[in-house]
Amino acid sequence: MRVFLGHHKCASSWFSGFQSQIANRLGATFKESDRKPVGTAFSGSENRMGGENVDFLSIRNAHKKVLRENGLLDHPCIHVVRDPRDILVSA
């Protein structure tokens, strides 16, 4: 399972859309969540989340609590965090 973790103002909606398109073209499954538990814990050996096969998972506004609740703390992820200095420039 490929996991993307994003935060507010870090292109997380754009990247989720991009992931969804990739999954669609590959005939893979895509699941998206916004800071809520996405189901029961992840089973790494089977790429299953909440009883369903998940190839691509996008969690926008991710926090450790969400990762812990979903059994993803030790799972490899792409985690995008915005440089706080950008907020000063774009404000």
PDB file of C-alpha atoms in Angstrom:
ATOM      1  CA  MET A   1       0.000   0.000   0.000  1.00  0.00           C
ATOM      2  CA  ARG A   2       1.249   3.466  -0.886  1.00  0.00           C
ATOM      3  CA  VAL A   3       0.369   6.048   1.761  1.00  0.00           C
ATOM      4  CA  PHE A   4       0.340   9.836   1.375  1.00  0.00           C
ATOM      5  CA  LEU A   5       0.119  12.061   4.450  1.00  0.00           C
ATOM      6  CA  GLY A   6      -0.597  15.734   4.012  1.00  0.00           C
ATOM      7  CA  HIS A   7      -1.553  18.852   5.924  1.00  0.00           C
ATOM      8  CA  HIS A   8      -3.564  22.007   5.278  1.00  0.00           C
ATOM      9  CA  LYS A   9      -2.049  24.197   2.525  1.00  0.00           C
ATOM     10  CA  CYS A  10       0.445  21.533   1.373  1.00  0.00           C
ATOM     11  CA  ALA A  11      -1.249  20.592  -1.920  1.00  0.00           C
ATOM     12  CA  SER A  12      -2.818  17.584  -0.180  1.00  0.00           C
ATOM     13  CA  SER A  13      -6.098  17.847  -2.124  1.00  0.00           C
ATOM     14  CA  TRP A  14      -4.189  18.082  -5.399  1.00  0.00           C
ATOM     15  CA  PHE A  15      -1.974  15.113  -4.516  1.00  0.00           C
ATOM     16  CA  SER A  16      -4.998  13.038  -3.443  1.00  0.00           C
ATOM     17  CA  GLY A  17      -6.601  13.727  -6.814  1.00  0.00           C
ATOM     18  CA  PHE A  18      -3.377  12.751  -8.532  1.00  0.00           C
ATOM     19  CA  GLN A  19      -3.200   9.509  -6.530  1.00  0.00           C
ATOM     20  CA  SER A  20      -6.814   8.743  -7.360  1.00  0.00           C
ATOM     21  CA  GLN A  21      -6.123   9.147 -11.092  1.00  0.00           C
ATOM     22  CA  ILE A  22      -3.055   6.896 -10.893  1.00  0.00           C
ATOM     23  CA  ALA A  23      -5.006   4.232  -9.007  1.00  0.00           C
ATOM     24  CA  ASN A  24      -7.847   4.458 -11.541  1.00  0.00           C
ATOM     25  CA  ARG A  25      -5.491   4.020 -14.490  1.00  0.00           C
ATOM     26  CA  LEU A  26      -3.796   1.062 -12.828  1.00  0.00           C
ATOM     27  CA  GLY A  27      -7.091  -0.542 -11.837  1.00  0.00           C
ATOM     28  CA  ALA A  28      -6.023  -0.193  -8.200  1.00  0.00           C
ATOM     29  CA  THR A  29      -8.079   0.775  -5.170  1.00  0.00           C
ATOM     30  CA  PHE A  30      -7.884   4.242  -3.616  1.00  0.00           C
ATOM     31  CA  LYS A  31      -9.116   5.359  -0.209  1.00  0.00           C
ATOM     32  CA  GLU A  32      -9.067   8.900   1.156  1.00  0.00           C
ATOM     33  CA  SER A  33      -9.600  10.315   4.625  1.00  0.00           C
ATOM     34  CA  ASP A  34      -9.410  13.746   6.192  1.00  0.00           C
ATOM     35  CA  ARG A  35      -8.006  13.459   9.718  1.00  0.00           C
ATOM     36  CA  LYS A  36     -10.422  10.721  10.795  1.00  0.00           C
ATOM     37  CA  PRO A  37      -9.737   7.050  11.392  1.00  0.00           C
ATOM     38  CA  VAL A  38     -10.051   5.365   8.015  1.00  0.00           C
ATOM     39  CA  GLY A  39     -11.299   2.054   9.333  1.00  0.00           C
ATOM     40  CA  THR A  40      -9.948  -0.766  11.363  1.00  0.00           C
ATOM     41  CA  ALA A  41      -6.212  -1.252  11.668  1.00  0.00           C
ATOM     42  CA  PHE A  42      -4.064  -1.827   8.631  1.00  0.00           C
ATOM     43  CA  SER A  43      -2.898  -5.374   7.981  1.00  0.00           C
ATOM     44  CA  GLY A  44       0.483  -4.901   6.312  1.00  0.00           C
ATOM     45  CA  SER A  45       0.884  -8.471   5.164  1.00  0.00           C
ATOM     46  CA  GLU A  46      -2.347  -8.294   3.167  1.00  0.00           C
ATOM     47  CA  ASN A  47      -2.568  -4.589   2.191  1.00  0.00           C
ATOM     48  CA  ARG A  48      -5.997  -4.483   3.794  1.00  0.00           C
ATOM     49  CA  MET A  49      -7.658  -1.662   5.684  1.00  0.00           C
ATOM     50  CA  GLY A  50     -11.014  -2.185   7.332  1.00  0.00           C
ATOM     51  CA  GLY A  51     -11.556  -5.486   5.541  1.00  0.00           C
ATOM     52  CA  GLU A  52     -11.001  -4.075   2.051  1.00  0.00           C
ATOM     53  CA  ASN A  53      -7.953  -4.151  -0.177  1.00  0.00           C
ATOM     54  CA  VAL A  54      -6.315  -0.714  -0.416  1.00  0.00           C
ATOM     55  CA  ASP A  55      -3.502   0.026  -2.871  1.00  0.00           C
ATOM     56  CA  PHE A  56      -3.342   3.820  -2.425  1.00  0.00           C
ATOM     57  CA  LEU A  57      -4.286   5.643   0.786  1.00  0.00           C
ATOM     58  CA  SER A  58      -4.368   9.409   1.226  1.00  0.00           C
ATOM     59  CA  ILE A  59      -4.785  10.955   4.681  1.00  0.00           C
ATOM     60  CA  ARG A  60      -5.068  14.725   4.522  1.00  0.00           C
ATOM     61  CA  ASN A  61      -4.323  16.649   7.732  1.00  0.00           C
ATOM     62  CA  ALA A  62      -2.589  13.588   9.159  1.00  0.00           C
ATOM     63  CA  HIS A  63      -1.548  13.383  12.790  1.00  0.00           C
ATOM     64  CA  LYS A  64       0.198  10.681  14.832  1.00  0.00           C
ATOM     65  CA  LYS A  65      -3.082   9.819  16.557  1.00  0.00           C
ATOM     66  CA  VAL A  66      -4.692   8.947  13.218  1.00  0.00           C
ATOM     67  CA  LEU A  67      -1.674   6.863  12.213  1.00  0.00           C
ATOM     68  CA  ARG A  68      -1.664   5.068  15.562  1.00  0.00           C
ATOM     69  CA  GLU A  69      -5.425   4.345  15.384  1.00  0.00           C
ATOM     70  CA  ASN A  70      -4.986   2.826  11.943  1.00  0.00           C
ATOM     71  CA  GLY A  71      -1.850   0.799  12.618  1.00  0.00           C
ATOM     72  CA  LEU A  72       0.272   2.918  10.268  1.00  0.00           C
ATOM     73  CA  LEU A  73       2.921   4.328  12.635  1.00  0.00           C
ATOM     74  CA  ASP A  74       5.666   2.092  11.231  1.00  0.00           C
ATOM     75  CA  HIS A  75       4.392   1.962   7.646  1.00  0.00           C
ATOM     76  CA  PRO A  76       6.463   3.776   4.985  1.00  0.00           C
ATOM     77  CA  CYS A  77       4.665   6.932   3.864  1.00  0.00           C
ATOM     78  CA  ILE A  78       5.157  10.083   1.830  1.00  0.00           C
ATOM     79  CA  HIS A  79       4.629  12.909   4.329  1.00  0.00           C
ATOM     80  CA  VAL A  80       4.398  16.456   2.962  1.00  0.00           C
ATOM     81  CA  VAL A  81       4.767  19.310   5.437  1.00  0.00           C
ATOM     82  CA  ARG A  82       4.803  22.939   4.374  1.00  0.00           C
ATOM     83  CA  ASP A  83       7.774  25.092   5.327  1.00  0.00           C
ATOM     84  CA  PRO A  84       6.352  27.542   7.893  1.00  0.00           C
ATOM     85  CA  ARG A  85       8.343  30.363   6.296  1.00  0.00           C
ATOM     86  CA  ASP A  86       6.100  30.036   3.219  1.00  0.00           C
ATOM     87  CA  ILE A  87       3.128  31.108   5.308  1.00  0.00           C
ATOM     88  CA  LEU A  88       4.806  34.455   5.954  1.00  0.00           C
ATOM     89  CA  VAL A  89       5.505  34.928   2.251  1.00  0.00           C
ATOM     90  CA  SER A  90       2.026  33.959   1.067  1.00  0.00           C
ATOM     91  CA  ALA A  91       0.052  35.771   3.782  1.00  0.00           C
TER      92      ALA A  91
END
